[in-house]
Tab-separated table of C-alpha atoms in Angstrom:
chain	number	residue	atom	x	y	z
A	25	MET	CA	0.000	0.000	0.000
A	26	LYS	CA	1.241	3.454	-0.901
A	27	ILE	CA	0.754	6.382	1.462
A	28	ALA	CA	1.312	9.913	0.135
A	29	VAL	CA	2.030	12.888	2.388
A	30	LEU	CA	1.419	16.227	0.711
A	31	LYS	CA	2.920	19.621	1.389
A	32	GLU	CA	0.419	22.092	2.822
A	33	ARG	CA	-0.320	25.038	0.552
A	34	ARG	CA	-2.805	27.104	2.516
A	35	PRO	CA	-1.329	30.400	3.752
A	36	GLY	CA	-0.123	30.121	7.339
A	37	GLU	CA	-0.305	26.326	7.481
A	38	THR	CA	3.072	25.199	8.812
A	39	ARG	CA	2.148	21.681	9.923
A	40	VAL	CA	2.759	18.406	8.113
A	41	ALA	CA	0.667	15.231	8.279
A	42	ALA	CA	3.524	12.821	8.968
A	43	THR	CA	6.797	12.855	10.866
A	44	PRO	CA	9.853	10.614	10.691
A	45	GLU	CA	8.434	8.768	13.694
A	46	THR	CA	5.144	7.889	11.977
A	47	VAL	CA	6.822	7.234	8.627
A	48	LYS	CA	9.069	4.655	10.287
A	49	LYS	CA	6.022	2.987	11.845
A	50	PHE	CA	4.174	2.867	8.514
A	51	VAL	CA	7.217	1.400	6.800
A	52	GLY	CA	7.321	-1.203	9.574
A	53	LEU	CA	3.780	-2.170	8.524
A	54	ALA	CA	5.021	-2.862	4.972
A	55	CYS	CA	3.708	0.425	3.582
A	56	ASP	CA	5.426	2.482	0.894
A	57	VAL	CA	5.511	6.116	2.082
A	58	VAL	CA	6.095	9.016	-0.304
A	59	VAL	CA	6.507	12.543	1.049
A	60	GLU	CA	6.320	15.598	-1.189
A	61	SER	CA	9.605	17.485	-1.202
A	62	ASP	CA	9.935	20.155	1.500
A	63	ALA	CA	6.598	19.183	3.095
A	64	GLY	CA	8.251	19.250	6.519
A	65	ASP	CA	10.300	22.431	6.115
A	66	PRO	CA	7.876	24.747	7.980
A	67	SER	CA	7.937	22.248	10.870
A	68	ASN	CA	11.740	22.032	10.764
A	69	ILE	CA	11.656	18.470	9.436
A	70	SER	CA	14.012	17.974	6.517
A	71	ASN	CA	13.662	15.749	3.474
A	72	ALA	CA	16.725	13.891	4.747
A	73	ALA	CA	14.975	13.108	8.034
A	74	PHE	CA	12.034	11.625	6.170
A	75	GLU	CA	14.344	9.626	3.909
A	76	GLU	CA	16.261	8.288	6.887
A	77	ALA	CA	12.949	7.067	8.321
A	78	GLY	CA	12.259	5.151	5.099
A	79	ALA	CA	10.204	7.552	2.998
A	80	HIS	CA	10.715	8.369	-0.645
A	81	ILE	CA	10.765	12.049	-1.619
A	82	ALA	CA	8.613	13.190	-4.556
A	83	GLN	CA	9.445	16.426	-6.312
A	84	SER	CA	5.832	17.423	-7.056
A	85	PRO	CA	2.357	16.767	-5.650
A	86	SER	CA	1.408	14.804	-8.764
A	87	ASP	CA	4.431	12.536	-8.316
A	88	ALA	CA	3.592	12.089	-4.633
A	89	VAL	CA	-0.012	10.996	-5.188
A	90	LYS	CA	0.562	8.906	-8.322
A	91	GLY	CA	-0.708	5.442	-7.502
A	92	ALA	CA	-1.386	6.388	-3.871
A	93	ASP	CA	-3.936	4.388	-1.930
A	94	VAL	CA	-4.054	6.800	1.018
A	95	ILE	CA	-3.286	10.530	1.070
A	96	LEU	CA	-2.538	12.319	4.344
A	97	LYS	CA	-3.001	16.063	4.778
A	98	VAL	CA	-3.450	18.576	7.576
A	99	SER	CA	-5.806	21.144	6.030
A	100	ARG	CA	-8.529	20.347	3.526
A	101	PRO	CA	-7.371	20.364	-0.118
A	102	MET	CA	-7.990	23.613	-1.919
A	103	THR	CA	-10.618	23.828	-4.648
A	104	GLY	CA	-10.855	26.255	-7.549
A	105	ALA	CA	-12.648	28.671	-5.220
A	106	ASP	CA	-9.425	28.923	-3.188
A	107	GLY	CA	-7.349	29.945	-6.213
A	108	GLU	CA	-5.539	26.627	-6.592
A	109	ASN	CA	-7.318	23.334	-7.207
A	110	GLU	CA	-5.669	20.545	-5.236
A	111	VAL	CA	-8.736	18.314	-5.367
A	112	SER	CA	-8.492	17.838	-9.135
A	113	GLY	CA	-4.979	16.441	-8.697
A	114	LEU	CA	-6.048	13.670	-6.315
A	115	PRO	CA	-6.357	10.214	-7.916
A	116	GLU	CA	-9.862	8.822	-8.246
A	117	ASN	CA	-10.709	6.103	-5.724
A	118	SER	CA	-7.895	7.159	-3.396
A	119	ILE	CA	-8.526	7.702	0.301
A	120	LEU	CA	-7.975	11.110	1.909
A	121	MET	CA	-7.519	11.614	5.645
A	122	SER	CA	-7.455	15.250	6.700
A	123	SER	CA	-9.111	17.987	8.705
A	124	LEU	CA	-11.856	19.033	6.285
A	125	GLN	CA	-14.076	21.405	8.319
A	126	ALA	CA	-16.786	19.277	6.766
A	127	LEU	CA	-19.737	20.757	8.661
A	128	THR	CA	-19.033	24.276	7.421
A	129	GLU	CA	-17.202	23.586	4.131
A	130	LYS	CA	-19.797	21.368	2.465
A	131	ASP	CA	-18.845	22.488	-1.042
A	132	ALA	CA	-15.333	21.147	-0.480
A	133	VAL	CA	-16.732	17.778	0.604
A	134	GLU	CA	-18.951	17.725	-2.486
A	135	ALA	CA	-15.905	18.437	-4.663
A	136	LEU	CA	-14.095	15.464	-3.121
A	137	ALA	CA	-17.129	13.252	-3.745
A	138	GLN	CA	-17.284	14.347	-7.381
A	139	GLN	CA	-13.609	13.410	-7.721
A	140	LYS	CA	-14.575	9.957	-6.350
A	141	ILE	CA	-12.345	10.406	-3.319
A	142	THR	CA	-13.110	8.405	-0.186
A	143	ALA	CA	-12.714	11.186	2.378
A	144	PHE	CA	-12.371	11.033	6.145
A	145	ALA	CA	-12.901	14.277	8.092
A	146	MET	CA	-10.688	13.794	11.105
A	147	GLU	CA	-12.318	16.621	13.065
A	148	LEU	CA	-15.509	14.506	13.263
A	149	MET	CA	-13.816	11.770	15.294
A	150	PRO	CA	-16.344	10.389	17.807
A	151	ARG	CA	-15.619	11.272	21.419
A	152	ILE	CA	-15.321	7.717	22.658
A	153	THR	CA	-12.560	6.283	24.797
A	154	ARG	CA	-11.083	4.168	22.012
A	155	ALA	CA	-10.764	7.185	19.727
A	156	GLN	CA	-8.954	9.508	22.139
A	157	SER	CA	-5.577	8.805	20.545
A	158	MET	CA	-7.048	9.676	17.124
A	159	ASP	CA	-8.714	12.951	18.162
A	160	ILE	CA	-7.078	15.819	16.284
A	161	LEU	CA	-9.305	18.431	17.936
A	162	SER	CA	-8.009	17.485	21.363
A	163	SER	CA	-4.353	17.260	20.409
A	164	GLN	CA	-4.345	20.550	18.524
A	165	SER	CA	-6.557	22.411	21.020
A	166	ASN	CA	-4.224	21.411	23.823
A	167	LEU	CA	-1.352	23.230	22.135
A	168	ALA	CA	-3.580	26.161	21.156
A	169	GLY	CA	-4.585	26.736	24.773
A	170	TYR	CA	-0.963	26.715	25.873
A	171	LYS	CA	0.169	29.049	23.104
A	172	ALA	CA	-2.698	31.482	23.750
A	173	VAL	CA	-1.424	32.146	27.262
A	174	ILE	CA	2.201	32.344	26.141
A	175	ASP	CA	1.285	34.870	23.439
A	176	ALA	CA	-0.746	36.878	25.931
A	177	ALA	CA	2.078	36.873	28.479
A	178	ALA	CA	4.551	37.989	25.816
A	179	THR	CA	2.308	40.921	24.883
A	180	PHE	CA	1.277	41.795	28.442
A	181	GLY	CA	3.243	44.722	29.804
A	182	ARG	CA	3.511	43.325	33.323
A	183	ALA	CA	4.785	40.252	35.140
A	184	MET	CA	2.455	37.264	35.561
A	185	PRO	CA	3.318	35.959	39.075
A	186	MET	CA	3.285	37.778	42.372
A	187	MET	CA	6.774	39.046	43.142
A	188	MET	CA	7.919	40.158	46.582
A	189	THR	CA	10.964	42.399	46.373
A	190	ALA	CA	12.795	44.874	48.596
A	191	ALA	CA	11.188	47.620	46.550
A	192	GLY	CA	7.681	46.308	47.118
A	193	THR	CA	5.267	43.592	46.038
A	194	ILE	CA	3.970	43.078	42.501
A	195	ALA	CA	0.445	41.682	42.399
A	196	PRO	CA	-0.164	38.593	40.225
A	197	ALA	CA	-1.982	38.939	36.921
A	198	ARG	CA	-5.658	37.978	36.789
A	199	VAL	CA	-6.524	35.616	33.941
A	200	LEU	CA	-10.084	34.737	32.910
A	201	VAL	CA	-10.686	31.762	30.602
A	202	PHE	CA	-13.966	31.259	28.726
A	203	GLY	CA	-14.591	27.587	28.003
A	204	ALA	CA	-13.136	24.669	29.943
A	205	GLY	CA	-12.671	22.203	27.130
A	206	VAL	CA	-9.249	20.936	26.128
A	207	ALA	CA	-7.950	24.359	25.056
A	208	GLY	CA	-9.420	26.126	28.056
A	209	LEU	CA	-8.077	23.650	30.583
A	210	GLN	CA	-4.590	23.890	29.097
A	211	ALA	CA	-4.847	27.692	29.180
A	212	ILE	CA	-5.810	27.500	32.867
A	213	ALA	CA	-2.937	25.147	33.650
A	214	THR	CA	-0.419	27.285	31.762
A	215	ALA	CA	-1.556	30.525	33.403
A	216	LYS	CA	-1.330	28.883	36.837
A	217	ARG	CA	2.200	27.661	36.086
A	218	LEU	CA	3.106	31.233	35.225
A	219	GLY	CA	1.811	32.354	38.626
A	220	ALA	CA	-1.430	34.072	37.673
A	221	VAL	CA	-4.711	34.096	39.561
A	222	VAL	CA	-7.036	32.182	37.237
A	223	LEU	CA	-10.827	32.192	36.906
A	224	ALA	CA	-12.858	30.248	34.365
A	225	THR	CA	-16.400	29.980	33.083
A	226	ASP	CA	-18.127	27.289	31.034
A	227	VAL	CA	-21.753	26.478	30.295
A	228	ARG	CA	-21.163	22.895	31.480
A	229	TYR	CA	-21.306	22.457	35.251
A	230	ALA	CA	-19.213	19.277	34.900
A	231	ALA	CA	-16.250	21.524	34.093
A	232	LYS	CA	-16.250	22.973	37.616
A	233	GLU	CA	-14.313	20.090	39.146
A	234	GLN	CA	-11.768	20.098	36.323
A	235	VAL	CA	-11.175	23.828	36.633
A	236	GLU	CA	-10.752	23.628	40.389
A	237	SER	CA	-8.380	20.654	40.102
A	238	LEU	CA	-6.043	22.922	38.140
A	239	GLY	CA	-6.197	25.658	40.748
A	240	GLY	CA	-8.714	27.878	38.988
A	241	LYS	CA	-11.902	29.408	40.374
A	242	PHE	CA	-15.071	28.403	38.518
A	243	ILE	CA	-17.791	31.001	37.941
A	244	VAL	CA	-21.249	29.446	38.401
A	245	VAL	CA	-24.055	31.149	36.451
A	246	ASP	CA	-27.138	28.876	36.581
A	247	GLU	CA	-26.342	25.468	38.044
A	248	GLU	CA	-29.462	23.710	36.764
A	249	ALA	CA	-29.071	24.968	33.200
A	250	MET	CA	-25.347	24.237	33.260
A	251	ARG	CA	-25.899	20.647	34.383
A	252	ALA	CA	-28.067	20.084	31.280
A	253	ALA	CA	-25.716	21.832	28.870
A	254	GLU	CA	-23.380	18.981	27.916
A	255	THR	CA	-24.102	16.754	24.911
A	256	GLU	CA	-23.461	13.016	24.904
A	257	GLY	CA	-20.344	13.703	22.845
A	258	GLY	CA	-18.921	15.986	25.514
A	259	TYR	CA	-19.515	19.237	23.651
A	260	ALA	CA	-21.429	22.246	24.907
A	261	LYS	CA	-24.974	22.833	23.694
A	262	GLU	CA	-26.210	26.130	22.334
A	263	MET	CA	-27.593	27.935	25.384
A	264	SER	CA	-30.804	29.919	25.681
A	265	ASP	CA	-30.849	33.698	25.355
A	266	GLU	CA	-31.868	33.899	29.016
A	267	PHE	CA	-28.807	31.926	30.074
A	268	LYS	CA	-26.537	33.983	27.839
A	269	GLN	CA	-27.841	37.134	29.528
A	270	LYS	CA	-27.194	35.684	32.983
A	271	GLN	CA	-23.729	34.578	31.938
A	272	ALA	CA	-22.910	37.998	30.530
A	273	GLU	CA	-23.943	39.668	33.781
A	274	ALA	CA	-22.050	37.161	35.928
A	275	VAL	CA	-18.766	37.420	34.098
A	276	ARG	CA	-18.812	41.091	33.120
A	277	ALA	CA	-17.304	42.183	36.431
A	278	GLU	CA	-14.582	39.565	36.143
A	279	VAL	CA	-13.753	40.537	32.567
A	280	VAL	CA	-13.398	44.162	33.585
A	281	LYS	CA	-11.045	43.196	36.440
A	282	ALA	CA	-9.035	40.731	34.326
A	283	ASP	CA	-5.603	41.482	32.937
A	284	ILE	CA	-5.767	38.645	30.394
A	285	VAL	CA	-8.852	37.006	28.882
A	286	VAL	CA	-8.675	33.824	26.783
A	287	THR	CA	-11.831	32.717	24.950
A	288	THR	CA	-12.127	29.170	23.606
A	289	ALA	CA	-15.874	28.531	23.191
A	290	LEU	CA	-16.861	26.667	20.023
A	291	ILE	CA	-20.004	24.892	18.833
A	292	PRO	CA	-19.290	22.267	16.123
A	293	GLY	CA	-20.702	23.304	12.752
A	294	ARG	CA	-22.005	26.646	13.992
A	295	PRO	CA	-20.621	30.162	14.463
A	296	ALA	CA	-18.812	30.735	17.749
A	297	PRO	CA	-21.007	32.334	20.438
A	298	LYS	CA	-20.350	35.991	21.232
A	299	LEU	CA	-19.258	36.102	24.862
A	300	VAL	CA	-17.466	39.433	25.265
A	301	ALA	CA	-19.381	42.405	23.922
A	302	ALA	CA	-17.780	45.605	22.677
A	303	ASP	CA	-19.045	47.615	25.668
A	304	VAL	CA	-17.345	45.134	28.019
A	305	VAL	CA	-14.062	45.459	26.123
A	306	ALA	CA	-14.456	49.231	26.370
A	307	ALA	CA	-14.707	48.925	30.166
A	308	MET	CA	-11.477	46.908	30.515
A	309	LYS	CA	-8.237	48.396	31.801
A	310	ALA	CA	-5.657	49.819	29.419
A	311	GLY	CA	-2.971	47.224	28.802
A	312	SER	CA	-5.339	44.261	29.140
A	313	ILE	CA	-4.975	41.417	26.656
A	314	ILE	CA	-7.653	39.263	25.020
A	315	VAL	CA	-6.827	36.150	22.991
A	316	ASP	CA	-9.780	34.909	20.907
A	317	LEU	CA	-9.150	31.261	20.012
A	318	ALA	CA	-12.550	31.065	18.315
A	319	VAL	CA	-11.747	33.800	15.814
A	320	GLU	CA	-11.710	31.368	12.857
A	321	SER	CA	-15.362	30.524	13.579
A	322	GLY	CA	-16.487	34.134	13.889
A	323	GLY	CA	-14.962	34.867	17.264
A	324	ASN	CA	-16.151	35.006	20.878
A	325	VAL	CA	-15.149	38.662	21.192
A	326	GLU	CA	-16.668	41.653	19.443
A	327	GLY	CA	-13.853	43.426	17.664
A	328	SER	CA	-11.546	40.444	17.176
A	329	GLN	CA	-10.251	40.095	13.628
A	330	LEU	CA	-9.046	36.900	11.978
A	331	GLY	CA	-5.287	36.894	11.606
A	332	GLU	CA	-4.903	40.317	13.221
A	333	THR	CA	-3.827	41.849	16.526
A	334	VAL	CA	-5.786	45.031	17.170
A	335	THR	CA	-5.661	47.625	19.934
A	336	THR	CA	-8.859	49.356	20.970
A	337	ASP	CA	-9.253	53.034	21.728
A	338	ASN	CA	-9.045	52.295	25.459
A	339	GLY	CA	-5.778	50.360	25.101
A	340	VAL	CA	-6.996	46.747	25.110
A	341	THR	CA	-5.100	44.406	22.786
A	342	ILE	CA	-7.202	41.716	21.050
A	343	ILE	CA	-5.172	38.873	19.538
A	344	GLY	CA	-6.895	36.906	16.776
A	345	HIS	CA	-4.211	34.635	15.385
A	346	ALA	CA	-5.439	32.246	12.725
A	347	ASN	CA	-4.511	28.585	13.128
A	348	MET	CA	-2.942	28.803	16.575
A	349	PRO	CA	-1.567	25.215	16.512
A	350	ALA	CA	0.490	26.130	13.445
A	351	ARG	CA	2.428	28.555	15.654
A	352	LEU	CA	3.902	25.463	17.336
A	353	ALA	CA	4.469	23.568	14.115
A	354	ARG	CA	6.930	20.920	15.268
A	355	ASP	CA	4.879	19.724	18.235
A	356	SER	CA	1.483	20.115	16.596
A	357	SER	CA	2.714	18.147	13.572
A	358	ALA	CA	4.015	15.393	15.843
A	359	LEU	CA	0.671	15.055	17.637
A	360	TYR	CA	-1.406	15.333	14.466
A	361	ALA	CA	0.734	12.727	12.712
A	362	ARG	CA	0.286	10.332	15.635
A	363	ASN	CA	-3.482	10.884	15.505
A	364	LEU	CA	-3.459	9.879	11.827
A	365	PHE	CA	-1.255	6.867	12.476
A	366	ASN	CA	-3.504	5.694	15.298
A	367	PHE	CA	-6.514	6.024	12.977
A	368	LEU	CA	-4.984	4.399	9.899
A	369	SER	CA	-2.796	1.658	11.356
A	370	PRO	CA	-5.683	-0.580	12.563
A	371	MET	CA	-6.900	-0.613	8.945
A	372	ILE	CA	-3.626	-2.092	7.686
A	373	ASP	CA	-3.169	-5.853	7.495
A	374	LYS	CA	-0.119	-6.483	9.661
A	375	GLU	CA	1.169	-9.296	7.408
A	376	THR	CA	0.550	-8.020	3.887
A	377	GLY	CA	0.426	-4.240	4.397
A	378	ASP	CA	-2.853	-4.138	2.456
A	379	LEU	CA	-5.715	-1.881	3.437
A	380	ASN	CA	-8.609	-3.621	5.200
A	381	ILE	CA	-11.218	-1.123	6.408
A	382	ASP	CA	-14.072	-2.163	8.661
A	383	TRP	CA	-16.806	0.084	7.295
A	384	GLU	CA	-19.002	-0.618	10.329
A	385	ASP	CA	-16.409	0.596	12.857
A	386	ASP	CA	-17.637	3.583	14.884
A	387	VAL	CA	-14.521	5.663	14.193
A	388	VAL	CA	-14.926	4.961	10.464
A	389	THR	CA	-18.624	5.773	10.250
A	390	GLY	CA	-18.114	8.814	12.439
A	391	THR	CA	-15.510	10.391	10.163
A	392	LEU	CA	-16.396	9.120	6.682
A	393	VAL	CA	-17.896	11.994	4.668
A	394	ALA	CA	-17.534	10.876	1.046
A	395	LYS	CA	-17.446	7.480	-0.656
A	396	GLU	CA	-18.071	6.154	-4.168
A	397	GLY	CA	-18.918	9.569	-5.548
A	398	GLN	CA	-21.437	10.433	-2.844
A	399	VAL	CA	-21.513	12.554	0.305
A	400	VAL	CA	-22.393	9.986	2.952
A	401	HIS	CA	-22.128	11.495	6.434
A	402	PRO	CA	-25.572	11.844	8.064
A	403	ARG	CA	-24.808	15.353	9.335
A	404	LEU	CA	-24.110	16.452	5.764
A	405	THR	CA	-26.960	14.620	4.052
A	406	GLY	CA	-29.603	15.857	6.477
A	407	GLU	CA	-30.173	12.430	8.009
A	408	GLY	CA	-28.369	13.209	11.284
A	409	GLY	CA	-28.415	15.905	13.950
């Protein structure tokens, strides 16, 4: 079986879908691995490192995918609407494993189906115990939460921890985190390690214990509504307008007092909820920092701009970096590549190296979006929730 690893072409995408570690493991399973030349350069992984692990280097994307059974990517392939059509260069009947943003980029999934690509959207991985090692959202969000706090601390014009000196005491920074999922919990842990006083809010009451275990203070809005806010998959539900109003009132005072605010709230397939209104930002102290990790889905903060760092009239800096995991390319690539290996390797016959997919497997049905020229995922065909 031939596995092709393509170079990422979307602006700002520095990750790569395989590493020498995973290439070596695939080769050990009798797979032929071809990596497009310079695919690992933005992640500081050289062609030589891939070759040493057993990969062949292809000089062009067409050479890389020629005869490929499986194609590994980080970001969804570009279509003509993106200015460059990567989809048209993928071999018919090949299998693509990538982050596709399938719930919001349905035209891209349709283009893959028309090309007769069997496509797996890795971001749709079911949240079941067996799939934890395959979950790209968790692995990448973990790094995003860490980097958000590091970026905020680097921009913040004061020290993070309390410092007692002969000249006097410096008070610790106050950090407020919206959302206690993977990214939020890592942001809490990182801010605590840096010595900050950390508060957090989440619509799910179950997050309270997790926040407190990391040393943060959890802001309770409406306990009954919060207890009912978690889906079976572990995500947060869309909350009522009444709850949103209560939440806004409960956290407004904390936002105004905060030195650093990190927002991480996302709803799969829907725009990010607005959690910090413009009038709240206007009431914050000069020099405060906000990092909006939901900016690619519309943002949690009024005034955040995708790919931009802006400063408001009252001196608040709002950081809206696109693709935060790509700012830690080496580590995010390593984790992403392991997610793909953990997903693909059970499908490989350990003796022959041939592909043997169990189409009834939960992790397969949960991520499969296109097959045999058709869009097949229930959430894209209107048959699922």
